[in-house]
Short mmCIF file of C-alpha atoms in Angstrom, two decimals:
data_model
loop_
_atom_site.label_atom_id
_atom_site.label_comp_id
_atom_site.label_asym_id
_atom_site.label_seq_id
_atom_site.Cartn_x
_atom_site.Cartn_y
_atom_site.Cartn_z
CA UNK R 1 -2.09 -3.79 -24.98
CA UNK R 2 -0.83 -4.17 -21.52
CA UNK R 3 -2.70 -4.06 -17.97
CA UNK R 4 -1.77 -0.52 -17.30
CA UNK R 5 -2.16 0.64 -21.38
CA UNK R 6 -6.03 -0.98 -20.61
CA UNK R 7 -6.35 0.39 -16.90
CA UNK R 8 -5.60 4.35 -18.74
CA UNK R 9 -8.05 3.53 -21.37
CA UNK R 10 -11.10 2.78 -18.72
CA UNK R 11 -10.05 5.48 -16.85
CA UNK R 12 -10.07 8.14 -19.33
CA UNK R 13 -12.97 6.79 -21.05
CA UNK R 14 -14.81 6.09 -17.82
CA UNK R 15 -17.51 9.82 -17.58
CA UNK R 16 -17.16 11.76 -15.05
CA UNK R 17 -19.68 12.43 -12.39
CA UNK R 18 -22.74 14.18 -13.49
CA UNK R 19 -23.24 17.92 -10.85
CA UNK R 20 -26.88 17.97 -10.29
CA UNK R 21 -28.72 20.42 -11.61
CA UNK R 22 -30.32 23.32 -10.59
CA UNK R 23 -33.48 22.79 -9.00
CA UNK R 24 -32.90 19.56 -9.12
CA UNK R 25 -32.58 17.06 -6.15
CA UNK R 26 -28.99 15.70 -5.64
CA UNK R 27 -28.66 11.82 -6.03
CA UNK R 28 -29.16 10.20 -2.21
CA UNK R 29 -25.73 9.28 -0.69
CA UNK R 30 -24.34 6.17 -1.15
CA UNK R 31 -24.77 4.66 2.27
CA UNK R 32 -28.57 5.09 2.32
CA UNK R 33 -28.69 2.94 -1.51
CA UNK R 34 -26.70 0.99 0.38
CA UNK R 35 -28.97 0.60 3.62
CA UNK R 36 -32.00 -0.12 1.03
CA UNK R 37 -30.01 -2.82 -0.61
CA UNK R 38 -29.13 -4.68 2.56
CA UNK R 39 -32.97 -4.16 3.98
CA UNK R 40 -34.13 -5.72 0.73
CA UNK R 41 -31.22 -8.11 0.71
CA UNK R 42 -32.40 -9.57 4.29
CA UNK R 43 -36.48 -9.57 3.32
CA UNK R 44 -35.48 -11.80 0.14
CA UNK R 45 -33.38 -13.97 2.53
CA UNK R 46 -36.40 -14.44 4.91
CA UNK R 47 -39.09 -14.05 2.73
CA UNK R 48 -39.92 -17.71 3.58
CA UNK R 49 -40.01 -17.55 7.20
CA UNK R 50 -41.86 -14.66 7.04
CA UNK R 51 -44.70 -16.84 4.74
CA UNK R 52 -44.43 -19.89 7.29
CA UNK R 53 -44.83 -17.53 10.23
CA UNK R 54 -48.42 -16.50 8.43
CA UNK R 55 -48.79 -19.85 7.80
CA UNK R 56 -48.85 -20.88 11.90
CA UNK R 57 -51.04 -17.25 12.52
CA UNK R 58 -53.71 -18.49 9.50
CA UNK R 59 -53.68 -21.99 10.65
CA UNK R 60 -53.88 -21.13 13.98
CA UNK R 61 -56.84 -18.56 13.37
CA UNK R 62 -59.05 -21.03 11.84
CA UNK R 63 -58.52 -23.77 14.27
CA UNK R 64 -57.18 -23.33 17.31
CA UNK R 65 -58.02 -26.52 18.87
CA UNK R 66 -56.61 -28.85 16.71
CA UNK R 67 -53.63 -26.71 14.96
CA UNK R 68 -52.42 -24.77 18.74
CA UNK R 69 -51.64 -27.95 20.20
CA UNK R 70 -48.17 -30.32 21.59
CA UNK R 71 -49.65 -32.79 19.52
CA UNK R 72 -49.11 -31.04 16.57
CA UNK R 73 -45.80 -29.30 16.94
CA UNK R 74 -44.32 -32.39 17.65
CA UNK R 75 -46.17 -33.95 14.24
CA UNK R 76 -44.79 -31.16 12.35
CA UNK R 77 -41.29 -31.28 14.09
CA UNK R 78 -40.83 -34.76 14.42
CA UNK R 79 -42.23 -36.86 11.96
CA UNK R 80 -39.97 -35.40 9.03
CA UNK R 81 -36.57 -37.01 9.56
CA UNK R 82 -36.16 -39.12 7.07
CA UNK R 83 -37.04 -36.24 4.96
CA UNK R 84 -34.34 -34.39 6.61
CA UNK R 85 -31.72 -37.03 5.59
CA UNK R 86 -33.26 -37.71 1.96
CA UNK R 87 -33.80 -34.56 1.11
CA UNK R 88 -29.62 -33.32 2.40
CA UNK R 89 -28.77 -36.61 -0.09
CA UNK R 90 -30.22 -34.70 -2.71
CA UNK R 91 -28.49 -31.67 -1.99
CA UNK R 92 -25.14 -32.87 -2.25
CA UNK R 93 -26.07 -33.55 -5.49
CA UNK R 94 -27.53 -30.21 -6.62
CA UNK R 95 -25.07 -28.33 -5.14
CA UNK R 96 -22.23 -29.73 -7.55
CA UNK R 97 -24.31 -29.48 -10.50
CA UNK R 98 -25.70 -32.90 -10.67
CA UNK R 99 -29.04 -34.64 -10.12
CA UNK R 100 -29.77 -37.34 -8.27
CA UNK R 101 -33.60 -39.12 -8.29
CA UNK R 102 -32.76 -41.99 -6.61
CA UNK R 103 -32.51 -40.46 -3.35
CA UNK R 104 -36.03 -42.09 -2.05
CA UNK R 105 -35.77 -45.40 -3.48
CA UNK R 106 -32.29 -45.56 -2.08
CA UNK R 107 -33.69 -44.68 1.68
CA UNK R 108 -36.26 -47.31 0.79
CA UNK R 109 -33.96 -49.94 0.35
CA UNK R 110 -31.71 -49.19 3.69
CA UNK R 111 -35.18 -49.65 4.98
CA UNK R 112 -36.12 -52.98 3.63
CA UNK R 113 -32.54 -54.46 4.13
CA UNK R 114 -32.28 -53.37 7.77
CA UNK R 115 -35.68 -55.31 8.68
CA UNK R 116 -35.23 -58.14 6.33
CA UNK R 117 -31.87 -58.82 7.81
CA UNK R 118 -33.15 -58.58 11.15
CA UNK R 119 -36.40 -60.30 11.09
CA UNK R 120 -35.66 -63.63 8.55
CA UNK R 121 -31.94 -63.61 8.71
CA UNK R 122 -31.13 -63.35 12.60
CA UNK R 123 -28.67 -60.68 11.86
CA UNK R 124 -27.94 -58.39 14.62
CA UNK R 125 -29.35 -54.99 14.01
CA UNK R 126 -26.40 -52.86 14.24
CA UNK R 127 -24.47 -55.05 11.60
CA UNK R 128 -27.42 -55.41 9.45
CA UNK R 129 -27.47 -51.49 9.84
CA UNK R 130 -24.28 -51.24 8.65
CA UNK R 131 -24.54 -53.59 6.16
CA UNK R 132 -27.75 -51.52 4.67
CA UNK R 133 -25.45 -48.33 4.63
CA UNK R 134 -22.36 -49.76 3.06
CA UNK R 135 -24.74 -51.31 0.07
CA UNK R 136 -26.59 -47.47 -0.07
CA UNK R 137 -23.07 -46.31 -0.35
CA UNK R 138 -22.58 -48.73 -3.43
CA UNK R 139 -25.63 -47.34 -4.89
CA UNK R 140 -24.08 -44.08 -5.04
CA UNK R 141 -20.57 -45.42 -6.39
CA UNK R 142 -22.47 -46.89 -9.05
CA UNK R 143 -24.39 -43.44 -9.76
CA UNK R 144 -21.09 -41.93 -10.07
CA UNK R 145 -19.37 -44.78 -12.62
CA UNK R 146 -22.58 -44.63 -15.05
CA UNK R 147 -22.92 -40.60 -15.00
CA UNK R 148 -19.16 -39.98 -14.47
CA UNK R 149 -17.01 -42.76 -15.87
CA UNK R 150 -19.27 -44.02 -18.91
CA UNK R 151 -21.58 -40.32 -19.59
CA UNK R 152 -24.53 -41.11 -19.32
CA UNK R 153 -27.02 -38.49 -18.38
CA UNK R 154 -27.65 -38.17 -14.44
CA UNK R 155 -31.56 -37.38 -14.90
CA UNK R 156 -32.02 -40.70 -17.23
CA UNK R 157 -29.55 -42.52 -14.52
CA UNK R 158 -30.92 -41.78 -11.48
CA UNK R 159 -34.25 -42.50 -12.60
CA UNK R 160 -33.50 -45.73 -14.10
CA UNK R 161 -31.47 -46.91 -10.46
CA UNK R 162 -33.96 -45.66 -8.26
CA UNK R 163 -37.15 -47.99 -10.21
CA UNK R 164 -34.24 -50.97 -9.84
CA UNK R 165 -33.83 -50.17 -6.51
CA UNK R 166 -38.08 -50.32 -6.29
CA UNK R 167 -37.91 -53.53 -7.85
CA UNK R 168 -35.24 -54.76 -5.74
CA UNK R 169 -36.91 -53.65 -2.11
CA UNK R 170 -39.94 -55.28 -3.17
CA UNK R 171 -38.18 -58.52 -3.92
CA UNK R 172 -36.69 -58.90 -0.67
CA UNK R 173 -39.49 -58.19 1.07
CA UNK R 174 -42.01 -60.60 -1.06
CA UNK R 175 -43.90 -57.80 -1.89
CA UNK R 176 -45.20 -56.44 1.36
CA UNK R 177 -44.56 -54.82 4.17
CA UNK R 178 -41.58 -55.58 6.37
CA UNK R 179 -41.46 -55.17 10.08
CA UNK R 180 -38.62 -54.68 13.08
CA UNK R 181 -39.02 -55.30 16.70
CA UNK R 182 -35.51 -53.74 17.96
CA UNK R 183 -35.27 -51.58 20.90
CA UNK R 184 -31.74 -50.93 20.67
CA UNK R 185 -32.05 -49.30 17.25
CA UNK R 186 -35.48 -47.57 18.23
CA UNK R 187 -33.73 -45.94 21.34
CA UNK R 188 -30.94 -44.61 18.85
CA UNK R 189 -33.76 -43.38 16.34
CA UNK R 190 -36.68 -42.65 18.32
CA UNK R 191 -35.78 -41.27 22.29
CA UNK R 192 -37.50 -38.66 23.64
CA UNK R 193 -35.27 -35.74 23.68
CA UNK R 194 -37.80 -32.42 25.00
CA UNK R 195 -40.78 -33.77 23.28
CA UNK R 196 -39.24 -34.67 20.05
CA UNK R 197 -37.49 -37.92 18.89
CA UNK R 198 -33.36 -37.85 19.37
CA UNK R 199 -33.64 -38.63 15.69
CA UNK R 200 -34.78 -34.71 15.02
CA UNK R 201 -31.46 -33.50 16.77
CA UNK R 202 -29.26 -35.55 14.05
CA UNK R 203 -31.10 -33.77 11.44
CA UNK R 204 -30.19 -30.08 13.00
CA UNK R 205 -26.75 -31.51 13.40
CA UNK R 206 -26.16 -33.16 10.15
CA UNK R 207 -27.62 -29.78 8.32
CA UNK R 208 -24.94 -27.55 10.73
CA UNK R 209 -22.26 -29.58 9.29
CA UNK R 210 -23.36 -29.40 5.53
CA UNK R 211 -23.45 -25.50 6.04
CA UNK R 212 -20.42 -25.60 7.57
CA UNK R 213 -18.84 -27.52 5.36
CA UNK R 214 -20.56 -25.24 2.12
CA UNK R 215 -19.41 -21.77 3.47
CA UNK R 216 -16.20 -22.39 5.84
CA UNK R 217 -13.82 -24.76 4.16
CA UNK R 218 -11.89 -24.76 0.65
CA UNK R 219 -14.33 -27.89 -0.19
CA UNK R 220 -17.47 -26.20 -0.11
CA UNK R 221 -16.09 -23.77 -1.99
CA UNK R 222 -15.01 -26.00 -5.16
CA UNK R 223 -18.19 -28.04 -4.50
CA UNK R 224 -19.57 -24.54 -5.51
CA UNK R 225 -17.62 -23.75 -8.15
CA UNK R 226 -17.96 -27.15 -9.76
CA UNK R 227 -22.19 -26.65 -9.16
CA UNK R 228 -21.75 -22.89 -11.12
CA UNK R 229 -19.37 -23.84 -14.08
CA UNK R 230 -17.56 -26.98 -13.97
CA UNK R 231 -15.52 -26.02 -17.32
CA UNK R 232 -13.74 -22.67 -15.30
CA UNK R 233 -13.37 -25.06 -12.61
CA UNK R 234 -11.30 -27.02 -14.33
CA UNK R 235 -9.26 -24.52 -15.51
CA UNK R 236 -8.68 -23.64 -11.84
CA UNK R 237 -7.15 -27.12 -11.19
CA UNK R 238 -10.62 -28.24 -9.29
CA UNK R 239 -10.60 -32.09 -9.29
CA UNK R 240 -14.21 -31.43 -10.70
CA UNK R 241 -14.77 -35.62 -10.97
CA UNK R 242 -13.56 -36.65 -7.59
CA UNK R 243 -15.95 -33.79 -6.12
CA UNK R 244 -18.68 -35.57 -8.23
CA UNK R 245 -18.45 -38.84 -7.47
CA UNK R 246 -18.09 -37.46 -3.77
CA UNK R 247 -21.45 -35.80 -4.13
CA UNK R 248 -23.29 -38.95 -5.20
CA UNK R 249 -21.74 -41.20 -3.00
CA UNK R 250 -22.71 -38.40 -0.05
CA UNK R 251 -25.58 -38.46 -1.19
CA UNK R 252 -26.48 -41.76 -1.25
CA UNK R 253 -24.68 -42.53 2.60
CA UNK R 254 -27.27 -39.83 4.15
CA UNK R 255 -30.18 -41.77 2.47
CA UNK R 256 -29.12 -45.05 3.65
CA UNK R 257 -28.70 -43.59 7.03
CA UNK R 258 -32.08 -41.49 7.04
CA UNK R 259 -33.92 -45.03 5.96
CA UNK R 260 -32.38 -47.16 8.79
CA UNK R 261 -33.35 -44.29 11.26
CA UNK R 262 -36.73 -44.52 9.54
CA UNK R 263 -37.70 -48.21 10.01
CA UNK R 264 -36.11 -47.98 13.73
CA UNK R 265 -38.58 -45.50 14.36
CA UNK R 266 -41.40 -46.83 13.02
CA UNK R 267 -40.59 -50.26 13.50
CA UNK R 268 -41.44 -51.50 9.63
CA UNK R 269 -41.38 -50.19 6.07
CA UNK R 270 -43.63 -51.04 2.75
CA UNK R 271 -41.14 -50.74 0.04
CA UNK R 272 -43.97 -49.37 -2.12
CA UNK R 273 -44.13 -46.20 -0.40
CA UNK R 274 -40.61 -45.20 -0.95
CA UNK R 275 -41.70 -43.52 -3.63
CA UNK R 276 -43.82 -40.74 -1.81
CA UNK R 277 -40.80 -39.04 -0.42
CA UNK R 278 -39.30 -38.14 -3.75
CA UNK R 279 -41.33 -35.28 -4.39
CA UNK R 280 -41.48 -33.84 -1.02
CA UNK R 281 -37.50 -33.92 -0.96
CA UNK R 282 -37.05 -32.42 -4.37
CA UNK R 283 -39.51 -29.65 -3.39
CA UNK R 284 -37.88 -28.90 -0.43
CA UNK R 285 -34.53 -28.87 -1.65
CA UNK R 286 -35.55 -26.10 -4.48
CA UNK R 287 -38.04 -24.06 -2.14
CA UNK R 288 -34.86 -24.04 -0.27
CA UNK R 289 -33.38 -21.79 -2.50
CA UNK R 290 -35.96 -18.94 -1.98
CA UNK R 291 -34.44 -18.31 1.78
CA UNK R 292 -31.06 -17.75 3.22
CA UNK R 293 -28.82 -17.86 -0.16
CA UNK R 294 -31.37 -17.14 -2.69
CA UNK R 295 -30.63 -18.69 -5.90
CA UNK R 296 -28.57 -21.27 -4.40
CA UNK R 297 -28.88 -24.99 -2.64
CA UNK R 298 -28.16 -24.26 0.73
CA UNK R 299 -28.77 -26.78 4.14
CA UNK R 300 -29.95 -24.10 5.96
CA UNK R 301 -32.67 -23.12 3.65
CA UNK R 302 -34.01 -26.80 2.66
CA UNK R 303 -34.58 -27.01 6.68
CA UNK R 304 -36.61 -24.31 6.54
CA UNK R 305 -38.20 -25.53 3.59
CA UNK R 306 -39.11 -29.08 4.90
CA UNK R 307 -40.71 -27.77 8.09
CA UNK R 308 -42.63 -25.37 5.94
CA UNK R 309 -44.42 -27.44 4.25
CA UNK R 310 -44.79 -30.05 6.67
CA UNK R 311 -47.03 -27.04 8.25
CA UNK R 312 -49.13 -26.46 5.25
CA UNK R 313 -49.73 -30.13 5.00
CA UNK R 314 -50.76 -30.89 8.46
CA UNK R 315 -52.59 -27.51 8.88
CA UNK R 316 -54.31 -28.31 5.74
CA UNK R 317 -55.52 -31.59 6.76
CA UNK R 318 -56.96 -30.64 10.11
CA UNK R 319 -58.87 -28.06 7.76
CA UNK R 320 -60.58 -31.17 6.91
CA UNK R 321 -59.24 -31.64 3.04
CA UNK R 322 -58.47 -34.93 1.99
CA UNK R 323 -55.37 -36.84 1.32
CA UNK R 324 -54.87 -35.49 -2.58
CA UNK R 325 -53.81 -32.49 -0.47
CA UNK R 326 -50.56 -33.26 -0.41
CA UNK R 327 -49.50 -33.87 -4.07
CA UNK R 328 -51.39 -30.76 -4.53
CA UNK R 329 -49.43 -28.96 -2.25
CA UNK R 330 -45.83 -29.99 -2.95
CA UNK R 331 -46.20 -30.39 -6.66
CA UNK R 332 -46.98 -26.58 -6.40
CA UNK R 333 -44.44 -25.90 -3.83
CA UNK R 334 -41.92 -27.73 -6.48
CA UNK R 335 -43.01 -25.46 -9.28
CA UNK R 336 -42.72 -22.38 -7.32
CA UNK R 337 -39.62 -22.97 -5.85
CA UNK R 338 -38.03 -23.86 -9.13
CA UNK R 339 -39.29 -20.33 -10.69
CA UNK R 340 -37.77 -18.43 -7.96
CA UNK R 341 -34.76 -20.06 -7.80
CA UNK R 342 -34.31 -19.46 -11.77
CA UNK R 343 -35.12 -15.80 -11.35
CA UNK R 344 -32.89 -15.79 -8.20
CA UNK R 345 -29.71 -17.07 -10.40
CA UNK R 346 -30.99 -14.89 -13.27
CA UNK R 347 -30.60 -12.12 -10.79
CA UNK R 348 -27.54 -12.88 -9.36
CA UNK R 349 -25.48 -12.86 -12.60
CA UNK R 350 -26.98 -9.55 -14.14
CA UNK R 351 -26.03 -7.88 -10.35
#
């Protein structure tokens, strides 16, 4: 059958508009269905503001004082950018369909390299910097030739590279903390920039990038396609593998960068704590997927998502509950967001 013997058969088989009946009320014209769909369109895009706005009135409510303060806009604001930069790592994984969970312990060891290259090797900081972000890079290269090259599964990977990379942090470092006394890199990280660290402006940037990058040019588009169904892309003439092994190594350059802007900040690192930023990121990257582009990884929405919770946590704890808090609260966040963003993809592909 051809195109136009298959375009007559829908047609004639297609049934014709029902009349109403009489009595009965006429179906409502299309552009007020259409006016409802938009209005409920935007309300599932910012259904998360809209809960983090409550959020700020509830916390707010209950304790002025502490909550309505500089002091804690600025903890909420700008204490969350290596977050920012772990959390984007993981994106660029996720959006192309892959996983990566060595995102933290990669950030950890950009960390530990930067101050242990400093501090007992007399390396200056900037080429110790660089030198911690080329060898994050490497991490992600190798990512890409186990998962890609050889086929080995990315969850099982990922996993397995970020406890070496636990192993190997705590090695250099002798097994404790590690410290860095560098003004240079701490005025790059940590200036003052309208009451929040410079450091919270590359975040913003880096995310407007990724977003531009995701919905304005032909390779956030095949990133996209490869993330939705990697077999179709192929048939499309994607180069599906070179956009994978992109993603890790992407992902693994923003997490070496978001751990040397870490330890300039803060001015040391405990390897052992790398771990702690795992779940937060994950969680934030999913919950991301409840706002903006429901049902899909977007920057825009894991910003959103990792100021969010950085609320509930600190508004929590000047509520006076303890540290457990925190696992509490992004564990559920994490289980939450992954719900919605299954019934947000379910969704999409039965509309």
């Amino acid at each position: 059958m051809t195109s136009d013997d298959s375009a007559t058969t829908t047609m004639e088989t297609r049934p014709a508009a029902a009349e109403p009946e009489p009595g009965k009320k006429a179906p409502e014209p299309t552009g007020t269905s259409h006016g409802k769909k938009v209005a409920a369109d935007v309300a599932r895009r910012g259904s998360l503001i809209v809960v983090w706005i409550a959020l700020f009135i509830i916390f707010g409510s209950l304790s002025p004082d502490q909550f309505l303060t500089v002091g804690t806009f600025q903890t909420i604001f700008g204490s969350q950018q290596a977050l920012v930069f772990i959390a984007l790592g993981a994106l660029c994984a996720f959006a192309v369909g892959e996983f990566d969970f060595s995102v933290a312990a990669v950030a950890g060891l950009s960390a530990t390299l930067v101050a242990v290259l400093v501090g007992e090797q007399g390396l200056d900081v900037w080429l110790a910097a660089l030198v911690a972000v080329a060898v994050a890079v490497g991490v992600g290269a190798f990512n890409a030739l186990l998962i890609i090259r050889i086929g080995i599964n990315p969850i099982v990977t990922t996993l397995g590279v970020a406890t070496l990379l636990t192993g190997v942090s705590s090695r250099i470092s002798d097994g404790g903390s590690v410290f860095l006394d560098s003004q240079s890199l701490y005025k790059v990280a940590a200036t003052d920039v309208l009451g929040l660290p410079i450091s919270f402006y590359y975040g913003l940037a880096v995310a407007a990038v990724f977003t531009y990058v995701m919905t304005s040019t032909p390779l956030g588009r095949h990133m996209l396609f490869v993330g939705s169904n990697r077999s179709v892309a192929r048939l499309a003439m994607v180069r599906v593998n070179r956009i994978r092994v992109g993603a890790y190594i992407s992902s693994s350059l923003l997490c070496g960068i978001g751990g040397v802007l870490l330890v300039g900040t803060v001015g040391g690192f405990d390897p052992a704590s790398a771990s702690s930023y795992l779940l937060p990121a994950l969680s934030a990257t999913f919950l991301g997927t409840a706002v903006i582009q429901p049902g899909r990884f977007n920057p825009a929405g894991s910003m959103i998502a990792i100021y969010f919770l950085a609320t509930g946590i600190v508004g929590l704890q000047l509520l006076g509950f303890a540290g457990w808090i925190s696992d509490v609260f992004y564990g559920s966040a994490l289980i939450i967001a992954i719900v919605l963003s299954t019934l947000f993809r379910r969704d999409r592909r039965h509309s």
